[in-house]
Amino acid sequence: MLKIGCHLSSAKGFLAMGREAVKIGANTFQFFTRNPRGGKAKALDLDDVAAYLALAEKEGFFPPLAHAPYTLNACAADENLRTFAKETMEDDLRRLEHLPGSLYNFHPGSHVKQGAEKGIELIAAQLNGILRPEQQTTVLLETMAGKGSEVGRSFEELREIIDRVELSDKLGVCLDTCHVFDGGYDIVNNLDGVLTEFDRVVGLKRLRAVHLNDSMNPLGSRKDRHQKLGEGSLGYAALERIVNHPALRDLPFYLETPNDLEGYAREIRWVKGAYRD
Ligand code: FE
Ligand code: FE
Ligand code: ZN
């Protein structure tokens, strides 16, 4: 069954997100765990969570994808920034234990001038300090566009991080279609080849979610500017192949396209129409 949702604002809580998802025809959604620019999360309202879980069960929702603030940098050169990233992620994961089976996506980080190897080492060390054997949440490394000194553009870098993490059964990957395309993987003309490469380097069993976005920029541009479905460099035909690919079609798809709710509802209708049952 198709699992489709989009990024929703968490400002009004979980029940509100669940209701919004129903309204736009989604059966899952993504949200920021706190202000995307970082900062303190407001206390979790357990009544709101319980009401959401009841709705999710009634509607047959797939668990949501929680997105860490994108300003966190697990491989910052400054130790204080790394500690801030660690404490924020730990706090997020503690809270997510109230949402069984959810996924927690984060941007691996930017090595700035330290070099990718150092970045990979620091990210893995960070994860080794955060992951707990008893946690129910799977933590996902997002594939990055390779803007600036971002770590995680290449499948090899993701693999190197995973290889260094002890509790790697708690780790997976979220494939962002805009990012991988901007990062130089031609999912328009060679989707099979790219996924075969992903399988060889990382392993398809690690792939747990897809960010379904079109891109404003050409292949390999390393830009990371999302576009509405069908209106960018990927186009409808490639997106249709993506949602139906045997390696992807059972994963949850999350739209992060520049849209209001009505726009998301339209794109969800398009994905439903494109998806072959
Ligand atoms: Fe992201
Ligand atoms: Fe993304
Ligand atoms: Zn992006």
Coordinates of C-alpha atoms and ligand atoms in Angstrom, one line a residue:
M1 CA 0.0 0.0 0.0
L2 CA 1.2 3.5 -0.8
K3 CA 2.5 5.5 2.2
I4 CA 2.4 9.1 1.3
G5 CA 2.6 12.3 3.3
C6 CA 4.3 15.7 3.4
H7 CA 6.0 18.0 5.8
L8 CA 3.6 19.6 8.2
S9 CA 3.9 22.3 10.8
S10 CA 4.1 20.9 14.3
A11 CA 3.1 24.2 15.9
K12 CA -0.4 23.0 16.9
G13 CA 0.6 19.5 18.1
F14 CA 0.2 15.9 16.9
L15 CA -3.6 15.6 16.8
A16 CA -3.7 18.7 14.6
M17 CA -1.1 17.2 12.2
G18 CA -3.0 14.0 12.1
R19 CA -6.2 15.8 11.2
E20 CA -4.4 17.8 8.6
A21 CA -2.9 14.7 7.1
V22 CA -6.4 13.1 6.8
K23 CA -7.7 16.3 5.2
I24 CA -5.1 16.3 2.4
G25 CA -5.3 12.5 1.7
A26 CA -2.0 11.6 3.5
N27 CA -1.5 8.5 5.6
T28 CA 1.8 9.7 7.2
F29 CA 3.6 13.0 7.6
Q30 CA 6.9 14.6 8.5
F31 CA 7.4 17.3 11.1
F32 CA 10.3 19.2 12.7
T33 CA 10.9 18.0 16.3
R34 CA 11.4 21.7 17.3
N35 CA 12.1 25.0 15.6
P36 CA 14.2 24.0 12.6
R37 CA 16.7 26.7 13.6
G38 CA 17.3 24.8 16.9
G39 CA 16.3 25.9 20.4
K40 CA 14.2 24.4 23.1
A41 CA 11.2 22.1 22.3
K42 CA 8.1 22.8 24.3
A43 CA 7.1 20.1 26.7
L44 CA 5.4 17.1 25.1
D45 CA 1.6 17.1 25.7
L46 CA 0.9 13.4 26.4
D47 CA -2.9 13.9 26.0
D48 CA -2.3 15.3 22.5
V49 CA 0.0 12.4 21.7
A50 CA -2.6 9.9 22.9
A51 CA -5.3 11.5 20.9
Y52 CA -3.1 11.5 17.8
L53 CA -2.2 7.8 18.3
A54 CA -6.0 6.9 18.5
L55 CA -6.6 8.8 15.3
A56 CA -3.6 7.2 13.6
E57 CA -4.8 3.8 14.5
K58 CA -8.3 4.5 13.3
E59 CA -7.0 5.9 10.0
G60 CA -4.3 3.2 9.5
F61 CA -1.4 5.7 9.5
F62 CA 2.2 4.8 8.9
P63 CA 4.3 6.2 11.8
P64 CA 5.6 9.7 11.2
L65 CA 9.1 10.9 10.2
A66 CA 10.5 13.3 12.7
H67 CA 13.1 15.7 11.2
A68 CA 15.9 17.0 13.5
P69 CA 16.6 20.8 13.3
Y70 CA 18.8 21.3 10.2
T71 CA 21.1 23.7 12.0
L72 CA 22.5 20.9 14.2
N73 CA 26.0 20.0 13.1
A74 CA 27.1 16.6 14.6
C75 CA 30.6 17.1 13.1
A76 CA 31.2 20.8 14.0
A77 CA 34.8 21.7 14.8
D78 CA 33.6 23.5 17.9
E79 CA 33.0 21.1 20.8
N80 CA 30.2 23.1 22.2
L81 CA 28.3 22.9 19.0
R82 CA 28.8 19.1 18.9
T83 CA 27.5 18.9 22.5
F84 CA 24.5 21.0 21.6
A85 CA 23.7 18.6 18.7
K86 CA 24.1 15.6 20.9
E87 CA 21.9 16.9 23.7
T88 CA 19.2 18.0 21.2
M89 CA 19.2 14.6 19.4
E90 CA 19.1 12.7 22.7
D91 CA 16.2 14.8 23.9
D92 CA 14.4 14.3 20.5
L93 CA 14.8 10.5 20.8
R94 CA 13.6 10.5 24.4
R95 CA 10.4 12.2 23.3
L96 CA 10.0 10.0 20.2
E97 CA 9.7 7.0 22.5
H98 CA 6.1 8.2 23.0
L99 CA 5.5 7.6 19.2
P100 CA 6.3 4.0 18.7
G101 CA 7.9 3.0 15.5
S102 CA 8.7 6.5 14.3
L103 CA 11.7 7.4 12.2
Y104 CA 14.1 10.2 13.1
N105 CA 15.9 11.9 10.1
F106 CA 18.9 14.1 10.4
H107 CA 21.4 15.9 8.2
P108 CA 24.8 14.2 8.9
G109 CA 26.6 17.5 9.1
S110 CA 29.1 19.8 7.5
H111 CA 32.8 19.2 8.1
V112 CA 33.6 22.9 7.2
K113 CA 37.4 22.8 6.9
Q114 CA 38.2 19.6 8.7
G115 CA 37.8 17.3 5.7
A116 CA 35.2 14.6 5.0
E117 CA 37.2 11.8 6.9
K118 CA 37.2 13.9 10.1
G119 CA 33.5 14.7 9.6
I120 CA 32.6 11.0 9.2
E121 CA 34.6 10.1 12.3
L122 CA 32.8 12.8 14.4
I123 CA 29.3 11.9 13.2
A124 CA 29.9 8.2 14.0
A125 CA 31.3 9.1 17.4
Q126 CA 28.2 11.3 18.0
L127 CA 25.8 8.5 17.0
N128 CA 27.7 6.0 19.3
G129 CA 27.1 8.4 22.2
I130 CA 23.4 8.8 21.4
L131 CA 22.0 5.4 20.3
R132 CA 20.6 3.1 22.9
P133 CA 19.9 -0.6 22.6
E134 CA 16.3 -0.2 24.0
Q135 CA 15.2 2.7 21.7
Q136 CA 12.3 2.0 19.4
T137 CA 13.1 4.8 16.9
T138 CA 15.2 4.2 13.8
V139 CA 17.6 7.1 13.1
L140 CA 18.0 8.0 9.5
L141 CA 21.0 9.7 7.8
E142 CA 19.6 11.9 5.0
T143 CA 21.3 11.8 1.6
M144 CA 22.7 15.3 1.0
A145 CA 23.1 17.5 -2.1
G146 CA 26.8 18.2 -1.3
K147 CA 26.3 21.9 -0.8
G148 CA 29.4 23.5 0.8
S149 CA 31.1 20.8 2.9
E150 CA 28.1 18.6 3.6
V151 CA 28.9 15.1 4.5
G152 CA 26.6 12.4 3.1
R153 CA 26.4 13.4 -0.5
S154 CA 28.0 10.1 -1.7
F155 CA 26.7 6.7 -0.8
E156 CA 30.3 5.8 0.3
E157 CA 30.3 8.5 3.0
L158 CA 27.0 7.2 4.3
R159 CA 28.4 3.7 4.4
E160 CA 31.6 4.9 6.2
I161 CA 29.4 6.4 8.9
I162 CA 27.3 3.3 9.3
D163 CA 30.4 1.1 9.4
R164 CA 31.7 3.0 12.4
V165 CA 28.4 2.8 14.5
E166 CA 28.1 0.0 17.0
L167 CA 24.3 -0.1 17.2
S168 CA 24.0 0.1 13.5
D169 CA 20.7 -1.8 13.6
K170 CA 19.2 1.5 14.8
L171 CA 20.4 3.3 11.7
G172 CA 19.0 3.7 8.3
V173 CA 19.0 6.1 5.4
C174 CA 16.4 8.5 4.0
L175 CA 16.8 9.1 0.3
D176 CA 16.0 12.7 -0.8
T177 CA 15.3 12.7 -4.6
C178 CA 16.3 16.4 -5.0
H179 CA 19.5 15.9 -3.0
V180 CA 20.7 12.8 -4.7
F181 CA 20.0 14.3 -8.1
D182 CA 21.8 17.6 -7.2
G183 CA 24.5 15.4 -5.7
G184 CA 25.2 13.8 -9.1
Y185 CA 23.2 10.6 -9.1
D186 CA 21.1 10.5 -12.3
I187 CA 17.8 9.1 -11.1
V188 CA 16.1 10.6 -14.2
N189 CA 17.9 8.5 -16.8
N190 CA 19.4 5.7 -14.7
L191 CA 17.2 5.1 -11.7
D192 CA 18.0 1.3 -11.7
G193 CA 21.7 2.0 -11.9
V194 CA 21.6 4.4 -9.0
L195 CA 19.7 2.0 -6.8
T196 CA 21.9 -0.9 -7.7
E197 CA 24.9 1.3 -6.7
F198 CA 23.1 2.2 -3.5
D199 CA 22.5 -1.5 -2.8
R200 CA 26.1 -2.3 -3.5
V201 CA 27.6 0.5 -1.3
V202 CA 25.0 0.9 1.5
G203 CA 22.5 -1.9 1.1
L204 CA 18.9 -1.4 0.2
K205 CA 17.8 -2.8 3.5
R206 CA 19.1 0.4 5.1
L207 CA 16.7 2.5 3.0
R208 CA 13.7 3.4 5.2
A209 CA 12.1 6.5 3.7
V210 CA 12.1 8.8 0.7
H211 CA 11.9 12.6 0.5
L212 CA 10.0 13.0 -2.7
N213 CA 11.0 16.3 -4.2
D214 CA 11.6 17.7 -7.7
S215 CA 14.8 19.9 -8.1
M216 CA 15.2 23.4 -9.4
N217 CA 18.7 22.7 -10.6
P218 CA 20.5 20.4 -13.0
L219 CA 22.2 17.0 -12.2
G220 CA 25.3 17.4 -10.0
S221 CA 24.6 21.1 -9.3
R222 CA 25.0 20.5 -5.5
K223 CA 22.5 23.2 -4.8
D224 CA 19.6 21.7 -2.8
R225 CA 16.6 23.8 -4.0
H226 CA 13.4 21.8 -3.9
Q227 CA 10.8 22.3 -6.7
K228 CA 7.1 21.3 -6.9
L229 CA 6.6 17.8 -8.4
G230 CA 6.8 17.8 -12.2
E231 CA 8.0 21.4 -12.4
G232 CA 11.7 20.8 -12.0
S233 CA 14.6 18.9 -13.5
L234 CA 13.2 15.5 -12.5
G235 CA 9.8 15.8 -14.1
Y236 CA 6.7 13.7 -13.8
A237 CA 7.9 10.7 -15.8
A238 CA 11.0 10.2 -13.6
L239 CA 8.9 10.7 -10.4
E240 CA 6.4 8.1 -11.6
R241 CA 9.2 5.6 -12.1
I242 CA 10.5 6.5 -8.6
V243 CA 7.2 5.9 -6.7
N244 CA 6.7 2.6 -8.6
H245 CA 10.3 1.2 -8.4
P246 CA 10.3 -2.2 -6.6
A247 CA 13.1 -1.0 -4.3
L248 CA 11.2 2.1 -3.3
R249 CA 7.5 1.6 -3.7
D250 CA 6.9 0.1 -0.2
L251 CA 8.8 2.9 1.6
P252 CA 7.0 6.0 3.0
F253 CA 7.2 9.0 0.7
Y254 CA 7.3 12.5 2.1
L255 CA 6.9 15.6 0.0
E256 CA 9.1 18.6 1.0
T257 CA 8.1 20.7 -2.0
P258 CA 7.4 24.4 -1.9
N259 CA 3.6 24.2 -1.3
D260 CA 0.8 25.2 1.0
L261 CA -1.6 22.5 2.2
E262 CA -3.7 22.7 -0.9
G263 CA -0.7 22.3 -3.1
Y264 CA 0.4 19.3 -1.0
A265 CA -3.2 17.8 -1.4
R266 CA -2.8 18.2 -5.2
E267 CA 0.6 16.5 -5.2
I268 CA -0.6 13.7 -3.0
R269 CA -3.5 13.1 -5.5
W270 CA -0.9 13.0 -8.3
V271 CA 1.2 10.4 -6.5
K272 CA -1.9 8.3 -5.8
G273 CA -2.7 8.5 -9.5
A274 CA 0.8 7.6 -10.6
Y275 CA 1.1 4.7 -8.2
R276 CA 0.3 1.3 -9.7
D277 CA -1.5 -1.0 -7.2
Ligands
FE1 FE 16.2 17.3 5.4
FE2 FE 15.0 16.2 2.5
ZN3 ZN 16.8 19.8 0.9

